[in-house]
Each structure stands twice: as C-alpha cells, then as structure tokens.
XYZ file of N, CA and C in Angstrom:
846
model
N 0.823 -1.213 0.000
C 0.000 0.000 0.000
C 0.857 1.264 0.000
N 2.137 1.152 -0.328
C 3.031 2.298 -0.452
C 3.082 3.114 0.839
N 3.216 2.418 1.960
C 3.242 3.090 3.256
C 4.570 3.812 3.466
N 4.475 5.030 3.953
C 5.641 5.805 4.370
C 5.528 6.093 5.854
N 6.663 6.005 6.546
C 6.684 6.280 7.978
C 7.230 7.685 8.193
N 6.400 8.571 8.722
C 6.807 9.947 9.016
C 7.128 10.024 10.510
N 8.390 10.276 10.844
C 8.799 10.279 12.249
C 9.141 11.681 12.727
N 8.863 11.911 13.995
C 9.307 13.112 14.701
C 9.946 12.662 16.009
N 10.627 13.587 16.673
C 11.228 13.255 17.948
C 12.645 12.733 17.803
N 12.983 11.719 18.581
C 14.347 11.216 18.668
C 14.645 10.183 17.582
N 15.932 9.929 17.376
C 16.362 8.841 16.495
C 16.439 7.555 17.314
N 16.412 6.425 16.621
C 16.526 5.118 17.272
C 17.984 4.674 17.207
N 18.572 4.246 18.318
C 19.968 3.798 18.290
C 20.179 2.691 17.256
N 21.298 2.749 16.562
C 21.567 1.782 15.504
C 21.942 0.412 16.045
N 22.416 0.357 17.277
C 22.829 -0.927 17.849
C 22.672 -0.888 19.353
N 22.821 -2.059 19.973
C 22.676 -2.155 21.422
C 21.318 -2.707 21.812
N 21.250 -3.292 23.002
C 20.012 -3.875 23.503
C 19.007 -2.777 23.839
N 17.768 -2.971 23.378
C 16.717 -1.959 23.553
C 15.412 -2.597 24.010
N 14.656 -1.839 24.782
C 13.242 -2.124 24.964
C 12.468 -1.166 24.057
N 11.508 -1.689 23.298
C 10.716 -0.854 22.378
C 9.248 -1.025 22.741
N 8.601 0.082 23.092
C 7.182 0.062 23.434
C 6.412 0.970 22.480
N 5.112 0.711 22.364
C 4.262 1.542 21.505
C 2.817 1.419 21.969
N 2.011 2.423 21.642
C 0.574 2.308 21.832
C 0.023 1.376 20.754
N -1.074 0.697 21.074
C -1.623 -0.317 20.162
C -2.900 0.227 19.525
N -2.755 0.871 18.366
C -3.889 1.482 17.685
C -4.665 0.500 16.814
N -3.959 -0.483 16.220
C -4.593 -1.407 15.276
C -3.752 -2.673 15.166
N -4.358 -3.735 14.624
C -3.613 -4.977 14.413
C -2.403 -4.755 13.506
N -2.482 -3.750 12.660
C -1.395 -3.488 11.719
C -0.158 -2.883 12.383
N -0.248 -2.507 13.654
C 0.868 -1.835 14.323
C 2.169 -2.637 14.241
N 2.087 -3.940 14.475
C 3.293 -4.775 14.446
C 3.977 -4.697 13.087
N 3.167 -4.661 12.033
C 3.721 -4.642 10.689
C 4.363 -3.296 10.369
N 3.714 -2.200 10.784
C 4.294 -0.894 10.461
C 5.527 -0.605 11.327
N 5.551 -1.139 12.564
C 6.763 -0.996 13.372
C 7.903 -1.782 12.739
N 7.631 -3.004 12.294
C 8.658 -3.801 11.611
C 9.138 -3.097 10.347
N 8.203 -2.496 9.644
C 8.486 -1.739 8.417
C 9.475 -0.605 8.716
N 9.197 0.106 9.816
C 10.064 1.212 10.235
C 11.441 0.702 10.657
N 11.468 -0.350 11.490
C 12.746 -0.885 11.956
C 13.556 -1.451 10.789
N 12.862 -1.948 9.764
C 13.553 -2.415 8.551
C 14.247 -1.236 7.864
N 13.612 -0.093 7.871
C 14.182 1.099 7.228
C 15.481 1.545 7.902
N 15.565 1.376 9.222
C 16.721 1.897 9.952
C 17.737 0.802 10.270
N 17.526 -0.397 9.710
C 18.508 -1.464 9.867
C 18.422 -2.250 11.158
N 17.266 -2.160 11.886
C 17.130 -2.899 13.138
C 16.279 -4.156 12.968
N 15.692 -4.384 11.802
C 14.858 -5.575 11.578
C 15.710 -6.671 10.951
N 16.636 -7.173 11.745
C 17.586 -8.174 11.245
C 17.359 -9.539 11.883
N 16.135 -9.777 12.333
C 15.842 -11.014 13.038
C 16.129 -10.930 14.515
N 16.555 -9.745 14.991
C 16.931 -9.594 16.391
C 15.848 -9.019 17.277
N 14.604 -8.956 16.812
C 13.511 -8.409 17.622
C 12.756 -9.546 18.292
N 12.641 -9.499 19.606
C 11.794 -10.432 20.337
C 10.441 -9.764 20.548
N 9.381 -10.362 20.030
C 8.043 -9.789 20.140
C 7.245 -10.500 21.224
N 6.422 -9.743 21.939
C 5.427 -10.310 22.845
C 4.112 -10.304 22.077
N 3.538 -11.499 21.851
C 2.457 -11.679 20.876
C 1.242 -12.315 21.548
N 0.061 -11.868 21.169
C -1.172 -12.455 21.694
C -1.370 -13.855 21.112
N -1.903 -14.764 21.918
C -1.924 -16.197 21.585
C -2.714 -16.541 20.326
N -3.722 -15.748 19.959
C -4.538 -16.092 18.793
C -3.725 -16.147 17.507
N -2.597 -15.411 17.469
C -1.799 -15.377 16.243
C -1.033 -16.674 16.005
N -1.014 -17.564 16.991
C -0.321 -18.829 16.790
C -1.077 -19.726 15.804
N -2.323 -19.378 15.524
C -3.113 -20.173 14.580
C -2.799 -19.833 13.123
N -1.970 -18.812 12.894
C -1.610 -18.411 11.541
C -0.171 -18.838 11.234
N 0.163 -19.021 9.967
C 1.538 -19.435 9.631
C 2.614 -18.527 10.212
N 2.371 -17.200 10.195
C 3.351 -16.286 10.775
C 3.514 -16.547 12.272
N 2.418 -16.909 12.914
C 2.480 -17.262 14.324
C 3.284 -18.528 14.567
N 3.132 -19.529 13.693
C 3.935 -20.763 13.837
C 5.424 -20.414 13.793
N 5.772 -19.615 12.784
C 7.184 -19.244 12.633
C 7.679 -18.480 13.857
N 6.836 -17.580 14.383
C 7.226 -16.795 15.556
C 7.414 -17.681 16.781
N 6.545 -18.678 16.944
C 6.673 -19.604 18.064
C 7.974 -20.395 17.959
N 8.298 -20.844 16.771
C 9.516 -21.621 16.573
C 10.767 -20.775 16.745
N 10.624 -19.458 16.575
C 11.756 -18.538 16.768
C 11.835 -18.022 18.205
N 11.034 -18.600 19.105
C 11.091 -18.321 20.545
C 10.549 -16.963 20.942
N 9.617 -16.409 20.160
C 8.937 -15.207 20.609
C 7.980 -15.562 21.744
N 7.560 -14.567 22.508
C 6.750 -14.802 23.707
C 5.270 -14.691 23.358
N 4.503 -15.729 23.666
C 3.061 -15.697 23.442
C 2.347 -15.566 24.782
N 1.382 -14.640 24.835
C 0.636 -14.371 26.064
C -0.862 -14.456 25.776
N -1.647 -14.376 26.862
C -3.090 -14.480 26.734
C -3.622 -15.725 27.418
N -2.810 -16.299 28.316
C -3.174 -17.543 29.003
C -3.461 -17.320 30.484
N -3.606 -16.071 30.893
C -3.787 -15.755 32.302
C -2.562 -15.037 32.845
N -2.782 -14.167 33.818
C -1.723 -13.270 34.288
C -0.475 -14.009 34.747
N -0.639 -15.014 35.636
C 0.529 -15.692 36.192
C 1.319 -16.424 35.116
N 0.612 -17.146 34.260
C 1.300 -17.893 33.199
C 1.972 -16.948 32.213
N 1.303 -15.845 31.904
C 1.887 -14.867 30.970
C 3.172 -14.263 31.528
N 3.163 -13.916 32.814
C 4.359 -13.318 33.415
C 5.508 -14.327 33.457
N 5.190 -15.593 33.744
C 6.232 -16.622 33.742
C 6.833 -16.787 32.350
N 5.961 -16.785 31.327
C 6.441 -16.921 29.949
C 7.298 -15.719 29.552
N 6.911 -14.531 30.018
C 7.666 -13.323 29.693
C 9.041 -13.347 30.350
N 9.090 -13.781 31.608
C 10.380 -13.892 32.301
C 11.294 -14.862 31.563
N 10.765 -16.038 31.205
C 11.581 -17.025 30.487
C 12.026 -16.491 29.134
N 11.099 -15.835 28.431
C 11.398 -15.357 27.082
C 12.427 -14.252 27.032
N 12.567 -13.503 28.139
C 13.487 -12.361 28.151
C 14.843 -12.688 28.763
N 15.125 -13.963 28.999
C 16.427 -14.347 29.532
C 17.454 -14.512 28.416
N 18.701 -14.150 28.717
C 19.827 -14.375 27.792
C 19.530 -13.877 26.377
N 19.035 -12.669 26.271
C 18.590 -12.150 24.970
C 19.721 -12.100 23.946
N 20.838 -11.489 24.318
C 21.929 -11.321 23.355
C 22.525 -12.659 22.943
N 22.652 -13.595 23.873
C 23.184 -14.912 23.537
C 22.273 -15.644 22.554
N 20.980 -15.362 22.614
C 20.011 -16.008 21.722
C 19.827 -15.222 20.422
N 20.568 -14.129 20.262
C 20.514 -13.373 19.013
C 19.504 -12.255 18.976
N 18.912 -11.917 20.117
C 17.924 -10.832 20.159
C 18.585 -9.530 20.618
N 18.231 -8.431 19.949
C 18.781 -7.120 20.276
C 17.730 -6.156 20.806
N 16.467 -6.567 20.796
C 15.414 -5.695 21.310
C 14.207 -6.532 21.697
N 13.427 -6.009 22.636
C 12.145 -6.595 23.022
C 11.067 -5.581 22.644
N 10.116 -6.002 21.818
C 9.076 -5.099 21.328
C 7.729 -5.544 21.902
N 7.027 -4.635 22.546
C 5.734 -5.021 23.121
C 4.822 -3.805 23.268
N 3.531 -4.093 23.437
C 2.499 -3.069 23.588
C 1.988 -3.125 25.026
N 2.327 -2.150 25.870
C 1.900 -2.208 27.275
C 0.384 -2.240 27.467
N -0.378 -1.731 26.494
C -1.836 -1.774 26.642
C -2.377 -3.193 26.589
N -1.675 -4.089 25.881
C -2.093 -5.482 25.821
C -3.205 -5.782 24.842
N -3.780 -4.770 24.219
C -4.871 -4.961 23.272
C -5.010 -3.714 22.419
N -5.655 -3.859 21.270
C -5.886 -2.691 20.427
C -7.023 -1.854 21.004
N -7.000 -0.577 20.663
C -8.020 0.363 21.140
C -9.293 0.225 20.312
N -10.345 -0.245 20.937
C -11.658 -0.318 20.310
C -12.707 -0.129 21.406
N -13.997 0.048 21.082
C -14.980 0.411 22.116
C -14.995 -0.505 23.332
N -14.924 -1.827 23.125
C -15.003 -2.748 24.264
C -13.795 -2.612 25.184
N -12.596 -2.473 24.611
C -11.395 -2.343 25.449
C -11.319 -0.951 26.081
N -11.856 0.058 25.398
C -11.889 1.393 25.992
C -12.795 1.423 27.226
N -13.924 0.709 27.160
C -14.821 0.651 28.326
C -14.123 0.001 29.515
N -13.430 -1.109 29.272
C -12.713 -1.794 30.352
C -11.603 -0.909 30.917
N -10.913 -0.210 30.017
C -9.850 0.685 30.453
C -10.408 1.797 31.330
N -11.521 2.377 30.907
C -12.113 3.484 31.670
C -12.601 3.015 33.035
N -13.190 1.809 33.080
C -13.639 1.265 34.357
C -12.457 1.086 35.312
N -11.351 0.588 34.781
C -10.170 0.349 35.623
C -9.603 1.664 36.148
N -9.475 2.661 35.280
C -8.902 3.937 35.726
C -9.799 4.622 36.750
N -11.122 4.545 36.548
C -12.047 5.177 37.490
C -12.025 4.484 38.845
N -11.880 3.144 38.837
C -11.883 2.384 40.089
C -10.555 2.481 40.837
N -9.505 2.925 40.155
C -8.189 2.939 40.773
C -7.576 4.331 40.850
N -8.397 5.360 40.627
C -7.928 6.731 40.769
C -6.852 7.124 39.784
N -6.913 6.568 38.558
C -5.918 6.850 37.528
C -6.468 7.856 36.524
N -5.603 8.462 35.708
C -6.074 9.429 34.711
C -6.991 8.775 33.685
N -7.914 9.547 33.154
C -8.848 9.055 32.145
C -8.224 9.262 30.757
N -7.772 8.196 30.142
C -7.146 8.276 28.824
C -8.227 8.346 27.735
N -7.967 9.115 26.706
C -8.927 9.280 25.614
C -8.492 8.586 24.327
N -7.205 8.616 24.014
C -6.708 8.080 22.741
C -5.919 6.788 22.901
N -5.650 6.398 24.131
C -4.932 5.152 24.421
C -5.703 4.406 25.498
N -5.307 3.162 25.736
C -5.861 2.381 26.837
C -4.937 2.491 28.040
N -5.486 2.218 29.209
C -4.651 2.177 30.405
C -3.648 1.030 30.262
N -2.355 1.298 30.404
C -1.358 0.237 30.212
C -1.395 -0.788 31.340
N -1.030 -2.022 30.988
C -0.906 -3.097 31.976
C 0.550 -3.147 32.428
N 0.744 -3.066 33.715
C 2.089 -2.815 34.224
C 2.904 -4.067 34.525
N 2.250 -5.213 34.686
C 2.966 -6.413 35.099
C 4.088 -6.797 34.152
N 3.752 -6.958 32.863
C 4.770 -7.348 31.881
C 5.826 -6.259 31.727
N 5.403 -4.994 31.800
C 6.366 -3.899 31.666
C 7.432 -3.976 32.755
N 7.023 -4.207 33.998
C 7.983 -4.270 35.096
C 8.914 -5.470 34.953
N 8.355 -6.614 34.552
C 9.156 -7.829 34.374
C 10.184 -7.626 33.258
N 9.753 -7.055 32.131
C 10.660 -6.845 31.001
C 11.716 -5.806 31.353
N 11.319 -4.753 32.046
C 12.276 -3.720 32.444
C 13.393 -4.300 33.304
N 13.032 -5.124 34.283
C 14.045 -5.732 35.153
C 14.950 -6.667 34.359
N 14.374 -7.433 33.415
C 15.186 -8.342 32.599
C 16.165 -7.569 31.722
N 15.708 -6.462 31.150
C 16.579 -5.650 30.303
C 17.706 -5.021 31.115
N 17.366 -4.480 32.281
C 18.390 -3.867 33.135
C 19.453 -4.884 33.537
N 19.021 -6.106 33.855
C 19.962 -7.140 34.281
C 20.934 -7.534 33.174
N 20.547 -7.246 31.917
C 21.384 -7.621 30.782
C 22.103 -6.425 30.154
N 22.119 -5.316 30.892
C 22.908 -4.171 30.462
C 22.202 -3.175 29.575
N 20.894 -3.321 29.385
C 20.151 -2.350 28.575
C 20.092 -1.010 29.308
N 20.291 0.073 28.583
C 20.321 1.396 29.217
C 19.183 2.314 28.784
N 18.395 1.926 27.768
C 17.306 2.820 27.360
C 16.158 2.087 26.679
N 15.013 2.726 26.792
C 13.814 2.337 26.061
C 13.636 3.274 24.875
N 13.005 2.768 23.833
C 12.482 3.605 22.758
C 10.968 3.469 22.797
N 10.278 4.573 23.020
C 8.816 4.561 23.079
C 8.265 5.242 21.832
N 7.398 4.529 21.113
C 6.826 5.034 19.867
C 5.346 5.333 20.077
N 4.944 6.532 19.738
C 3.526 6.884 19.710
C 3.076 6.854 18.254
N 2.135 5.963 17.949
C 1.671 5.748 16.574
C 0.404 6.559 16.341
N 0.370 7.264 15.214
C -0.818 8.012 14.834
C -1.217 7.708 13.402
N -2.486 7.433 13.187
C -3.027 7.221 11.840
C -3.869 8.431 11.464
N -3.479 9.055 10.365
C -4.173 10.274 9.942
C -5.320 9.940 8.994
N -6.441 10.624 9.172
C -7.573 10.455 8.252
C -7.265 11.019 6.870
N -6.127 11.706 6.736
C -5.742 12.233 5.420
C -5.271 11.126 4.483
N -4.922 9.938 5.021
C -4.493 8.828 4.167
C -5.529 7.713 4.221
N -5.575 6.923 3.161
C -6.579 5.859 3.066
C -6.397 4.819 4.164
N -5.146 4.404 4.414
C -4.935 3.393 5.451
C -5.277 3.950 6.831
N -5.004 5.234 7.052
C -5.353 5.854 8.322
C -6.851 5.832 8.564
N -7.626 6.148 7.525
C -9.086 6.125 7.659
C -9.577 4.720 7.962
N -8.995 3.727 7.282
C -9.400 2.334 7.514
C -9.108 1.929 8.947
N -7.869 2.175 9.429
C -7.484 1.697 10.754
C -8.108 2.503 11.876
N -8.409 3.773 11.647
C -9.127 4.536 12.663
C -10.560 4.034 12.814
N -11.153 3.601 11.704
C -12.528 3.105 11.730
C -12.613 1.654 12.198
N -11.630 0.837 11.789
C -11.646 -0.587 12.123
C -10.229 -1.050 12.453
N -9.843 -1.007 13.732
C -8.466 -1.357 14.098
C -8.114 -2.821 13.853
N -9.105 -3.671 13.570
C -8.835 -5.089 13.337
C -8.516 -5.389 11.880
N -8.632 -4.411 11.009
C -8.418 -4.617 9.578
C -6.926 -4.733 9.262
N -6.534 -5.855 8.651
C -5.143 -6.041 8.228
C -4.959 -5.897 6.729
N -6.049 -6.007 5.981
C -5.923 -6.074 4.518
C -5.418 -4.780 3.906
N -5.611 -3.649 4.618
C -5.160 -2.368 4.065
C -3.655 -2.344 3.838
N -2.914 -3.174 4.594
C -1.466 -3.232 4.399
C -1.130 -3.700 2.991
N -1.953 -4.625 2.477
C -1.642 -5.274 1.197
C -2.346 -4.615 0.008
N -3.302 -3.713 0.297
C -4.025 -3.067 -0.788
C -3.093 -2.119 -1.553
N -3.288 -2.058 -2.851
C -2.491 -1.165 -3.695
C -3.166 0.205 -3.732
N -2.460 1.212 -3.219
C -3.016 2.560 -3.162
C -2.426 3.412 -4.279
N -3.212 4.348 -4.837
C -2.696 5.180 -5.920
C -1.684 6.216 -5.441
N -1.716 6.568 -4.146
C -0.771 7.560 -3.639
C -0.118 7.019 -2.367
N 1.056 7.540 -1.995
C 1.728 7.079 -0.774
C 0.840 7.258 0.458
N 0.912 6.296 1.369
C 0.114 6.317 2.582
C 1.022 6.599 3.777
N 0.671 7.593 4.565
C 1.527 8.000 5.673
C 1.037 7.444 7.002
N 1.983 6.888 7.753
C 1.775 6.518 9.145
C 2.760 7.338 9.970
N 2.302 7.917 11.066
C 3.123 8.851 11.837
C 3.608 8.207 13.139
N 4.900 8.377 13.405
C 5.527 7.898 14.640
C 6.164 9.085 15.363
N 5.888 9.211 16.643
C 6.680 10.122 17.477
C 7.547 9.258 18.375
N 8.861 9.432 18.278
C 9.829 8.554 18.937
C 10.463 9.271 20.124
N 10.497 8.590 21.273
C 11.166 9.119 22.466
C 12.180 8.097 22.974
N 13.409 8.543 23.177
C 14.435 7.716 23.816
C 14.444 8.038 25.302
N 14.299 7.014 26.119
C 14.138 7.209 27.551
C 15.186 6.401 28.293
N 16.079 7.035 29.046
C 17.040 6.282 29.852
C 16.312 5.346 30.815
N 16.725 4.094 30.840
C 16.007 3.119 31.662
C 16.135 3.447 33.147
N 17.212 4.144 33.519
C 17.380 4.549 34.915
C 16.305 5.544 35.340
N 15.747 6.279 34.378
C 14.708 7.282 34.661
C 13.390 6.633 35.083
N 13.227 5.357 34.746
C 11.953 4.682 34.982
C 11.765 4.314 36.444
N 12.864 4.153 37.174
C 12.766 3.849 38.601
C 13.189 2.430 38.929
N 13.484 2.206 40.204
C 13.966 0.902 40.659
C 12.843 0.001 41.155
N 11.907 0.536 41.903
C 10.855 -0.287 42.496
C 9.707 -0.504 41.502
N 8.942 -1.550 41.749
C 7.780 -1.822 40.903
C 6.780 -0.675 40.981
N 6.608 -0.110 42.163
C 5.685 1.017 42.327
C 6.118 2.207 41.481
N 7.424 2.513 41.476
C 7.938 3.633 40.681
C 7.780 3.361 39.193
N 8.008 2.127 38.775
C 7.872 1.772 37.365
C 6.414 1.850 36.907
N 5.496 1.425 37.755
C 4.070 1.533 37.443
C 3.674 3.003 37.283
N 4.111 3.832 38.226
C 3.775 5.264 38.183
C 4.344 5.901 36.925
N 5.581 5.519 36.564
C 6.195 6.079 35.363
C 5.399 5.693 34.122
N 4.973 4.428 34.031
C 4.246 3.973 32.839
C 2.900 4.686 32.706
N 2.171 4.837 33.803
C 0.902 5.569 33.743
C 1.134 7.009 33.269
N 2.189 7.651 33.792
C 2.491 9.027 33.399
C 2.900 9.100 31.928
N 3.666 8.120 31.454
C 4.101 8.116 30.055
C 2.903 7.981 29.118
N 1.899 7.215 29.512
C 0.716 7.094 28.667
C -0.146 8.351 28.717
N -0.034 9.136 29.766
C -0.646 10.466 29.751
C 0.036 11.335 28.693
N 1.371 11.247 28.621
C 2.121 11.989 27.600
C 1.676 11.554 26.208
N 1.556 10.256 25.999
C 1.142 9.746 24.695
C -0.270 10.211 24.348
N -1.137 10.250 25.356
C -2.519 10.690 25.133
C -2.550 12.143 24.672
N -1.713 12.991 25.291
C -1.647 14.402 24.880
C -1.048 14.530 23.473
N -0.035 13.729 23.183
C 0.548 13.751 21.834
C -0.491 13.391 20.781
N -1.298 12.387 21.069
C -2.318 11.965 20.102
C -3.441 12.988 19.996
N -3.749 13.666 21.087
C -4.744 14.733 21.022
C -4.263 15.829 20.085
N -2.973 16.195 20.216
C -2.372 17.180 19.321
C -2.351 16.673 17.887
N -2.030 15.388 17.721
C -1.951 14.798 16.382
C -3.301 14.859 15.671
N -4.360 14.495 16.362
C -5.676 14.459 15.714
C -6.214 15.864 15.429
N -5.729 16.861 16.146
C -6.134 18.238 15.851
C -5.344 18.832 14.690
N -4.067 18.452 14.570
C -3.185 19.090 13.582
C -2.772 18.197 12.412
N -2.982 16.886 12.543
C -2.624 15.972 11.454
C -1.176 15.526 11.472
N -0.430 15.942 12.504
C 0.975 15.538 12.606
C 1.437 15.728 14.042
N 2.528 15.056 14.387
C 3.137 15.243 15.701
C 4.031 16.477 15.681
N 4.322 17.071 16.842
C 5.142 18.293 16.861
C 6.600 18.001 16.533
N 7.251 19.001 15.943
C 8.686 18.913 15.685
C 9.020 18.601 14.244
N 10.289 18.753 13.873
C 10.746 18.429 12.513
C 10.510 16.941 12.223
N 10.208 16.634 10.970
C 9.885 15.259 10.611
C 10.870 14.693 9.600
N 10.942 13.381 9.573
C 11.745 12.657 8.583
C 10.892 11.515 8.054
N 10.909 11.306 6.743
C 10.085 10.269 6.118
C 10.949 9.096 5.687
N 10.526 7.899 6.087
C 11.231 6.668 5.731
C 10.408 5.904 4.701
N 11.071 5.502 3.630
C 10.427 4.699 2.583
C 11.303 3.478 2.339
N 10.865 2.271 2.723
C 11.690 1.085 2.494
C 11.920 0.851 1.007
N 13.129 0.418 0.656
C 13.428 0.082 -0.728
C 12.688 -1.165 -1.164
N 12.330 -1.243 -2.427
C 11.557 -2.379 -2.942
C 12.361 -3.678 -2.911
N 13.649 -3.603 -3.241
C 14.458 -4.828 -3.316
C 14.597 -5.500 -1.955
N 14.962 -4.772 -0.870
C 15.033 -5.430 0.437
C 13.700 -6.033 0.880
N 12.597 -5.327 0.590
C 11.300 -5.859 0.978
C 10.963 -7.126 0.196
N 11.320 -7.168 -1.080
C 11.087 -8.375 -1.874
C 11.944 -9.527 -1.356
N 13.179 -9.221 -0.951
C 14.036 -10.267 -0.367
C 13.417 -10.804 0.914
N 12.917 -9.899 1.766
C 12.257 -10.338 2.991
C 11.063 -11.230 2.668
N 10.280 -10.829 1.674
C 9.105 -11.606 1.291
C 9.503 -13.001 0.838
N 10.569 -13.103 0.044
C 11.020 -14.407 -0.443
C 11.454 -15.300 0.718
N 12.146 -14.717 1.693
C 12.582 -15.491 2.861
C 11.378 -16.016 3.627
N 10.382 -15.129 3.847
C 9.190 -15.553 4.582
C 8.416 -16.619 3.821
N 8.288 -16.469 2.514
C 7.557 -17.469 1.731
C 8.253 -18.821 1.796
N 9.591 -18.811 1.727
C 10.339 -20.066 1.828
C 10.141 -20.707 3.204
N 10.182 -19.869 4.264
C 9.995 -20.397 5.619
C 8.594 -20.969 5.809
N 7.588 -20.246 5.292
C 6.217 -20.721 5.435
C 5.973 -21.990 4.624
N 6.615 -22.091 3.451
C 6.493 -23.315 2.653
C 7.087 -24.496 3.396
N 8.243 -24.273 4.052
C 8.867 -25.347 4.832
C 7.978 -25.766 5.995
N 7.348 -24.779 6.655
C 6.441 -25.100 7.751
C 5.224 -25.879 7.262
N 4.701 -25.479 6.096
C 3.536 -26.176 5.540
C 3.877 -27.630 5.218
N 5.056 -27.867 4.667
C 5.474 -29.240 4.361
C 5.652 -30.044 5.644
N 6.217 -29.401 6.665
C 6.395 -30.098 7.936
C 5.051 -30.453 8.563
N 4.114 -29.498 8.517
C 2.786 -29.762 9.079
C 2.081 -30.874 8.319
N 2.275 -30.899 7.000
C 1.639 -31.949 6.189
C 2.211 -33.317 6.524
N 3.513 -33.382 6.727
C 4.136 -34.665 7.048
C 3.713 -35.160 8.428
N 3.356 -34.204 9.331
C 2.934 -34.574 10.680
C 1.435 -34.806 10.788
N 0.707 -34.462 9.734
C -0.756 -34.495 9.787
C -1.326 -35.817 10.281
N -0.829 -36.977 9.847
C -1.423 -38.236 10.313
C -1.339 -38.424 11.825
N -0.341 -37.830 12.472
C -0.176 -38.030 13.913
C -0.786 -36.913 14.750
N -1.324 -35.872 14.088
C -1.928 -34.761 14.814
C -3.437 -34.782 14.654
N -4.143 -34.487 15.752
C -5.602 -34.511 15.722
C -6.135 -33.080 15.750
N -6.088 -32.421 14.601
C -6.657 -31.087 14.477
C -5.731 -29.981 14.953
N -6.312 -28.747 14.978
C -5.527 -27.550 15.271
C -4.980 -27.545 16.688
N -5.748 -28.102 17.654
C -5.288 -28.067 19.037
C -4.000 -28.856 19.213
N -3.897 -29.996 18.514
C -2.674 -30.779 18.593
C -1.502 -30.060 17.921
N -1.799 -29.341 16.835
C -0.744 -28.595 16.175
C -0.195 -27.510 17.080
N -1.102 -26.801 17.782
C -0.674 -25.752 18.713
C 0.157 -26.358 19.828
N -0.282 -27.508 20.355
C 0.462 -28.172 21.420
C 1.835 -28.586 20.940
N 1.897 -29.071 19.698
C 3.182 -29.470 19.134
C 4.132 -28.284 19.025
N 3.585 -27.145 18.556
C 4.416 -25.954 18.410
C 4.833 -25.432 19.784
C-alpha cells in the first residue's frame, strides 16, 4: 500500500540492547513498526516480540513460536512466567530488542470501556486516545533488560491520519489487516513520534515503574490529542520509505519459511488430531 513512515522526535539507536514500546492502535501496528525498523537497519531477526496467543493459529504465528517469541493471553501468572523465560539471555540467543504493547490490546470500544472502568476504580487518569497500560509485563521486562545491560527504552507513539486511506481504515476498524496489502494510488503516511528514555529514569521499584508507565501514557494521550487536531506530531519530521528490493528479499525469505512449515505440518498431519494438537506441538 506504499506506506511511508513519518517520524518526529528522537532517532533510534543503531545498535545495542533496547526495549521498544508503543501504543496499540490497530492490528497493523506490528507490521508498520517492523516496516520502520527495517528502514533503519534494526529488523535483522533480532527483535523479540510479545504476541497475543490467537496469532499462533496463523503461519506467521507458527514461525514466531519456533523462533522463541513470547506468546501471552493464558492468564496473568502464566503470561508473566512466559515473559520472564522469554526475556532471559537475549543477546546470547541473538535478540537485540524486546518489542511489546503495554496496553495489551488494540483500542476499540469494548477495550476502551474496560480501560475506563479500571482507571475510574483505581484513581488513575482518564485516557482518551490510548488504553490504560498493563504494568505487570512492563515491570518484568524492564528488570530483565536492566539485568542484561540495557540502558534505554524507545517509546513510539503511533498516529493514523484520516488524510491517508490506510489511516481512515485503521481509525474506523483497528482489526483490519488487509489495508497493508491493498495497492493505493498515492503514498500512505503513518506517523511515529519517537522518544528515547534512559532506563534509569523509569525507577527501581515496581511502584515507581508503574507510576512512570501511567504518566508516560498520559504523555502519549496528549501527543495523540495534538496529532488528531493538527494531522501531525510536533517537531521536525523525517520520512522513511523502504526500498523495494530489500522488501522483496524479505518476502522471499518468509515465503520459503512458510512453505517449509507447511510441508512439515503436512508430514505430521497423520499423527496430529486437528488444530489443538498442532498448537500443542508448536
């Protein structure tokens, strides 16, 4: 769909262990973040993603499971245990960043209602453009990153403008993925505001880290309020456009990997009893 990433704010470090967080506006967020990281040379297979369990039913999910990404959605205690295990020995396992969405879900009416109920019952700020973040995984990941020498987070605030076709689609229906693949007659802009945050600034105790995350999402909420009024984030901007050849190479690699997975699943089919057995096997 000829997506271009328009960024404001800070640059992303070219190397070193990073925590990367973002607001979750639509299912397409993971793809546009990968698109952006591909542009700056950080999408080299070194990103560890925290992924909702439903995606394991898709071929991309199978590949992600086999590559040791973290799948959540099985209950708080089990999810935190999986996150702790998944974030150990990152550099030795070839990972250079952990990418996750603290909100835990995309912003839509049902999740906004739950978010508002939680903030009202717990004396927290009322967010308008984001959901109240879930702090458990954030604290666990922060401690794991600090223990492995990570010194900063990169926080991305994603904005979809109604001025572009994909923005209109994702603002109206955050579950729509097909807009990524649709051929658009003009370039489609997705806006990122990037903040580099020293991990020491986040605090040592769980209470301090929780307070910092709630405050950071207040900042993101104000940024998005400004974005929806003006059509862009504040500050000088830079536009990233991935080259066609690298993207085609990535596509060929993924198609080859998915073909190999399909052949493996076919060879195992006689011994597996439906999708549940396949998930258990993976």
